[in-house]
XYZ file of C-alpha atoms in Angstrom:
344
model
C 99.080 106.138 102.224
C 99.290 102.580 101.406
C 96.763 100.738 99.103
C 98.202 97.253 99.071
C 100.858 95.440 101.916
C 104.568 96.426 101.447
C 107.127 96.445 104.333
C 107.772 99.971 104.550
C 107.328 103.160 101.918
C 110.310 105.188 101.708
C 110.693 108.286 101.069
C 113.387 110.988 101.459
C 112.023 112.226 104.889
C 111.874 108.372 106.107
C 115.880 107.663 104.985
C 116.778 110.858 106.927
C 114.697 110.250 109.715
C 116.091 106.667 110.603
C 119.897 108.646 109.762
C 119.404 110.976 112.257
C 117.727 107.843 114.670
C 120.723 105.682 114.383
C 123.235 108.044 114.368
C 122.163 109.206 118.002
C 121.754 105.607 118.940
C 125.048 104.806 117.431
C 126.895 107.973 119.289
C 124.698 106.823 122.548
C 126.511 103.070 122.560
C 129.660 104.661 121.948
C 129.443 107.124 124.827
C 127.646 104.229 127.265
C 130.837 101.974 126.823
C 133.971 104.531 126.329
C 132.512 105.616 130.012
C 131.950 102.543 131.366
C 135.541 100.595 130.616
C 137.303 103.882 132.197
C 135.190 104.204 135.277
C 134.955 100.668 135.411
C 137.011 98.152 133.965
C 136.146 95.283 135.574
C 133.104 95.111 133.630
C 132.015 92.285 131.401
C 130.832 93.120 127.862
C 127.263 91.321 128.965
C 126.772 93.468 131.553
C 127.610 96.756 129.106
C 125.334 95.191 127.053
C 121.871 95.077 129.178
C 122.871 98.380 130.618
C 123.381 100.365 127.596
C 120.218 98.619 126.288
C 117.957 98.870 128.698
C 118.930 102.501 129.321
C 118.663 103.602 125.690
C 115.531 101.656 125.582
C 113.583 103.409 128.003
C 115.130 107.044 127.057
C 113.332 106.090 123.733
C 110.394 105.380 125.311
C 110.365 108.433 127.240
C 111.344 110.883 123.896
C 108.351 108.497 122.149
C 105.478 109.142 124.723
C 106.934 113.347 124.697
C 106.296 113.376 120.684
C 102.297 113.150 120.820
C 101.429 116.036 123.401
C 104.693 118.165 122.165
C 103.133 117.578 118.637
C 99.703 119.125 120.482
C 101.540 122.320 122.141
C 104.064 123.043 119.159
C 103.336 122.238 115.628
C 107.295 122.454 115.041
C 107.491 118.785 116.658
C 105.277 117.481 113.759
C 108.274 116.214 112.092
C 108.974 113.755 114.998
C 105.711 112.570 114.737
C 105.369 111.839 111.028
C 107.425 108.590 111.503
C 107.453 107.814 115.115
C 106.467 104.405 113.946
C 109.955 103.631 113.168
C 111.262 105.225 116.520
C 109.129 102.846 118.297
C 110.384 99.459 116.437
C 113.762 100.341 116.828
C 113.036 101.423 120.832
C 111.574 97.302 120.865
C 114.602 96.677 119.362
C 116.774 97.707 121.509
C 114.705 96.369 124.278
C 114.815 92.960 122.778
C 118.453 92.879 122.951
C 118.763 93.625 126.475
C 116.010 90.925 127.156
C 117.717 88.632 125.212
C 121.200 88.918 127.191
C 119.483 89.681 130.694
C 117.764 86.167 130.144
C 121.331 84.353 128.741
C 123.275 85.863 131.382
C 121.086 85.578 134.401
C 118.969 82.478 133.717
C 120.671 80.316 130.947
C 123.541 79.140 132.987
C 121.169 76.274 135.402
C 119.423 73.023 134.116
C 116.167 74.639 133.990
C 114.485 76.044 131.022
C 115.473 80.597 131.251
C 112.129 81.256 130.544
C 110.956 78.420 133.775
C 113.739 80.029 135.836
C 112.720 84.058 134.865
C 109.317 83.246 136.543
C 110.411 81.036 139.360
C 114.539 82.039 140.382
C 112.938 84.673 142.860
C 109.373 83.677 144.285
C 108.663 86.717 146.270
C 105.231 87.773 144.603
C 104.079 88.406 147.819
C 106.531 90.913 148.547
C 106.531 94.732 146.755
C 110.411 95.714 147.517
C 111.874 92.092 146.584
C 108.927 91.588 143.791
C 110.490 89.609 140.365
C 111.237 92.582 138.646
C 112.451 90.785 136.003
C 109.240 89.214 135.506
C 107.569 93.175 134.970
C 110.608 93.717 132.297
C 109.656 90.100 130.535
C 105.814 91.254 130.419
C 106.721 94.856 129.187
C 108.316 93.692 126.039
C 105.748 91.395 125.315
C 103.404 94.294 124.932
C 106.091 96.077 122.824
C 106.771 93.304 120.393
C 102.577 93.092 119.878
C 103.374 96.920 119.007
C 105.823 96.680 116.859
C 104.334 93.820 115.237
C 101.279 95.344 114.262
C 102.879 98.510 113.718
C 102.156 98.551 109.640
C 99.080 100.333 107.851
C 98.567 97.097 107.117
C 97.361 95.693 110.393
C 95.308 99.453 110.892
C 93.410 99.010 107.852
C 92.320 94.709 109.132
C 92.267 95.928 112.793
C 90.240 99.192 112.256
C 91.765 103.017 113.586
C 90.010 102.059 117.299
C 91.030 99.071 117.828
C 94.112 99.420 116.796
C 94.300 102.895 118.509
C 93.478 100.820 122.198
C 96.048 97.878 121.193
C 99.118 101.289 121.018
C 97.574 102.457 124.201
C 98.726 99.812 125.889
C 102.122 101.461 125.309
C 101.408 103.662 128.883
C 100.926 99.823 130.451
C 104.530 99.150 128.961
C 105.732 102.174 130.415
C 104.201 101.348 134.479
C 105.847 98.126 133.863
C 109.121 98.944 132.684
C 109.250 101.722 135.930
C 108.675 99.337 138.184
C 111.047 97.199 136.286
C 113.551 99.726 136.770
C 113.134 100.577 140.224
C 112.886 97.412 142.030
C 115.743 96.415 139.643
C 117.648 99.640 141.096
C 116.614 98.667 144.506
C 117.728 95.045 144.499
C 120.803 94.934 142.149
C 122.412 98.861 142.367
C 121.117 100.857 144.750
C 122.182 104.132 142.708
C 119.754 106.458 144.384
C 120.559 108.602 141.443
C 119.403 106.230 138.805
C 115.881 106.588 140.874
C 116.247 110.669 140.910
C 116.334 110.370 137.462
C 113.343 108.391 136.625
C 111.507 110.350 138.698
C 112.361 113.198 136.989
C 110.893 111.228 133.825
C 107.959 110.247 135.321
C 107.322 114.055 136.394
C 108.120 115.022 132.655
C 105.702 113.184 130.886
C 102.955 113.415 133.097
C 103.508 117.209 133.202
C 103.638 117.321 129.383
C 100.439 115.062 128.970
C 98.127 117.186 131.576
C 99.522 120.201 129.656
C 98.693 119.058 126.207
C 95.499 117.588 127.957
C 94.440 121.250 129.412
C 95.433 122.903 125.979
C 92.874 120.807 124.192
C 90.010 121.311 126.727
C 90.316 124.741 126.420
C 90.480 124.837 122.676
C 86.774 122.600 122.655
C 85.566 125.444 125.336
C 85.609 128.072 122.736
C 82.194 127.868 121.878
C 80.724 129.915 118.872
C 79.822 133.328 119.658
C 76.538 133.364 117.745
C 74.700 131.813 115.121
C 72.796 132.264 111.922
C 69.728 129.673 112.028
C 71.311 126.564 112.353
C 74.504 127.480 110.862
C 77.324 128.206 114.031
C 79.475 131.347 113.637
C 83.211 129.560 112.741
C 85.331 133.303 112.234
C 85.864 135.555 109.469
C 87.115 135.001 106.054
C 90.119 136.843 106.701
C 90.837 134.573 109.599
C 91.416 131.579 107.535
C 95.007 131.462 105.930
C 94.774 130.160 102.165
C 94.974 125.999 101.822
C 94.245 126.098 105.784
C 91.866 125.797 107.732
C 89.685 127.076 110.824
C 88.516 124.701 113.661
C 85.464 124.787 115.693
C 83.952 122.487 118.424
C 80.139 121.826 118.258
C 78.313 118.770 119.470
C 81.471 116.982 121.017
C 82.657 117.044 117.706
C 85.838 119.084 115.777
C 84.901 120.577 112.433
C 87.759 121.862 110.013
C 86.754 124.971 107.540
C 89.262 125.043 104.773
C 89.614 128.097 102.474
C 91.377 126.695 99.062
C 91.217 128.354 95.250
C 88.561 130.767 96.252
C 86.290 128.182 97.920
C 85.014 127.305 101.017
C 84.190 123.637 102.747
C 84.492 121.634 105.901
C 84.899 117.707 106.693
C 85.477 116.601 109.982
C 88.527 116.489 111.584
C 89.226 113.885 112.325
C 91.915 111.347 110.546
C 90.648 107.926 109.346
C 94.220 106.369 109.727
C 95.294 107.631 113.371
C 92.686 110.222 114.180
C 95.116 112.476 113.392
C 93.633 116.679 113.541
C 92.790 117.410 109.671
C 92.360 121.074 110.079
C 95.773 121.299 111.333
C 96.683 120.015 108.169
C 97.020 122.163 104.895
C 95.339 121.351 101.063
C 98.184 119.508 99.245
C 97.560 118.905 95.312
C 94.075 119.758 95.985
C 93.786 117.840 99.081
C 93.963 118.217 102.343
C 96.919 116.542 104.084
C 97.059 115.176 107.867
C 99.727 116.635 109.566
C 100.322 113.083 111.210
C 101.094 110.630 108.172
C 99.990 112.669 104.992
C 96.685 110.700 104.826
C 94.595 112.983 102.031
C 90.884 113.749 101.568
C 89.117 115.615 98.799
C 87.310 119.085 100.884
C 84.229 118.652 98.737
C 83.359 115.241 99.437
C 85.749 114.334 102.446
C 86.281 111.426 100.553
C 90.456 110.207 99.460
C 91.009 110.356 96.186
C 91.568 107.047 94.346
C 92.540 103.954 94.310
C 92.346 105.312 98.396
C 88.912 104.169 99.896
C 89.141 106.536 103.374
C 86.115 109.062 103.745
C 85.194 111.272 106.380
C 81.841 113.451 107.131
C 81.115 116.781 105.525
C 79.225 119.680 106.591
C 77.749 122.462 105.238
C 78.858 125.827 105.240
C 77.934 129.542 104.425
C 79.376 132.931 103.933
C 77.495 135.904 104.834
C 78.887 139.455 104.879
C 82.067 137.946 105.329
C 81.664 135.535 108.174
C 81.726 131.905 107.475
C 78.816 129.925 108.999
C 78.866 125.884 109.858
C 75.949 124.009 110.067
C 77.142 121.400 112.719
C 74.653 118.663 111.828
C 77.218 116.159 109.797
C 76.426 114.469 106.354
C 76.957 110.788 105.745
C 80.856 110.504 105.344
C 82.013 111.054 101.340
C 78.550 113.098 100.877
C 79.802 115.831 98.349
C 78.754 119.071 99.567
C 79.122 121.725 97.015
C 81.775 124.127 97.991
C 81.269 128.262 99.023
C 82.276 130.303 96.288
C 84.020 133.307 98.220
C 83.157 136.405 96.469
């Protein structure tokens, strides 16, 4: 959590997150060019250049877009989620390079201006196999730089979660780009059917994995409550609540975490302020509960963060009766402190 505008937090998690990052990206240059120069060594150091770029740029992309619904299925990819922020500015990165040196080598050599020739050395708009791919790259990374730009808590807190929640979307409008980039590009330039097998096989991955994750959740909101008590909706029993976790049921359209903590009972919504990250897949840390996502922390009673932090989320209230815990699904005002269930 960040009250004020600094560059980035670190933390021991961070340092050995962005370790691990570059190390593979480091080992993945090294690997790119040793095989290269022996199978070909005719080969100009420009042309390693975009290639080992642009490839490790869009296996990025595709490991970046698997995090999220792998993070859904298996709570053991958390820990790739909890700072995909910095995967994703070093994936534009990467991507910047290899625009940079497509554009020197391919379009800074004429008397026209590279960015005047990118859009008009190949004019076939008209056409979908000779399309400018190059032009598809050149708007792809423009969408990826306003990403990474805006990538700090910073711009979520002056944006707002949902807007800035649409602006990342526009990640999956990267993505179409950049595989059309990549094909045409394959078409035109290599025509390495195998390059093409194996974006297929990416595009087949993720949408897989995201209609997966996607059926997962539907199911999960399905599970209606078995019965009620009044207006209160049967959540489970006590037992079935671990201690410092939580239980979460669907009324309404909306998800409502039940935490058991110290001998007490309450529920908050569950949804994150910062990313709308699942709170009752979180756990009570220090007396709050965490998000899973980025460690954003509310207090159970009053859904509220605890100071200087300014977050709050809705509360509900809940009951315990022979054992089994009750929600009443109608929401109070977000940071309304609800006193807490005293299991006995």
């Amino acid at each position: 959590m960040s009250e004020s505008y600094k560059s980035i937090l670190w933390n021991r998690q961070k340092r050995i997150y962005d370790a691990v990052l570059w190390s593979f990206i480091a080992l993945y240059f090294i690997l790119f060019i040793t095989f290269n120069y022996n199978f070909f060594p005719a080969i100009t150091v420009e042309t390693v250049i975009i290639r080992a770029t642009g490839t490790l740029a869009l296996l990025l992309l595709h490991i970046i877009l698997s995090i999220g619904p792998l993070a859904r299925i298996d709570k053991r990819f958390l820990i790739l989620l909890y700072n995909r922020r910095h995967l994703g500015v070093s994936m534009f990165l990467i991507a910047l390079v290899h625009g940079i040196f497509s554009l020197l080598q391919f379009h800074s050599l004429g008397n026209v201006n590279p960015f005047i020739s990118l859009f008009t050395s190949n004019t076939h708009y008209g056409s979908f196999i000779n399309f400018p791919f190059q032009v598809l790259g050149f708007l792809a990374l423009l969408i990826l730089m306003l990403m990474a730009a805006t990538s700090h808590d910073f711009w979520l807190k002056n944006l707002s979660p949902r807007i800035w929640k649409s602006l990342h979307m526009m990640v999956y409008v990267a993505y179409a780009l950049l595989l059309m980039h990549v094909m045409l590009g394959v078409m035109q330039l290599e025509q390495n059917f195998n390059f093409l097998l194996l974006l297929l096989f990416g595009m087949c991955w993720l949408t897989g994995l995201h209609f997966f994750a996607g059926y997962a959740e539907i199911r999960k909101d399905a599970q209606t409550p078995s019965h009620s008590d009044g207006d209160y909706l049967f959540a489970c029993h006590i037992n079935e609540i671990p201690e410092s976790r939580a239980r979460i049921i669907s009324a309404n359209g909306e998800r409502i975490a039940v935490f058991k903590y110290d001998g007490k009972l309450s529920a908050i919504s569950n949804v994150c302020k910062h990313q709308m990250g699942p709170l009752g897949e979180g756990r009570i840390v220090d007396g709050c509960i965490t998000c899973p996502w980025h460690g954003y922390q509310y207090q159970p009673q009053d859904g509220c963060s605890p100071p200087p932090f300014k977050e709050k989320v809705a509360t509900y209230d809940v009951k315990l009766v022979d054992g089994n815990v009750y929600v009443n699904p109608q929401a109070h005002p977000e940071g309304t402190y609800v006193e807490p269930v005293i299991i006995t």
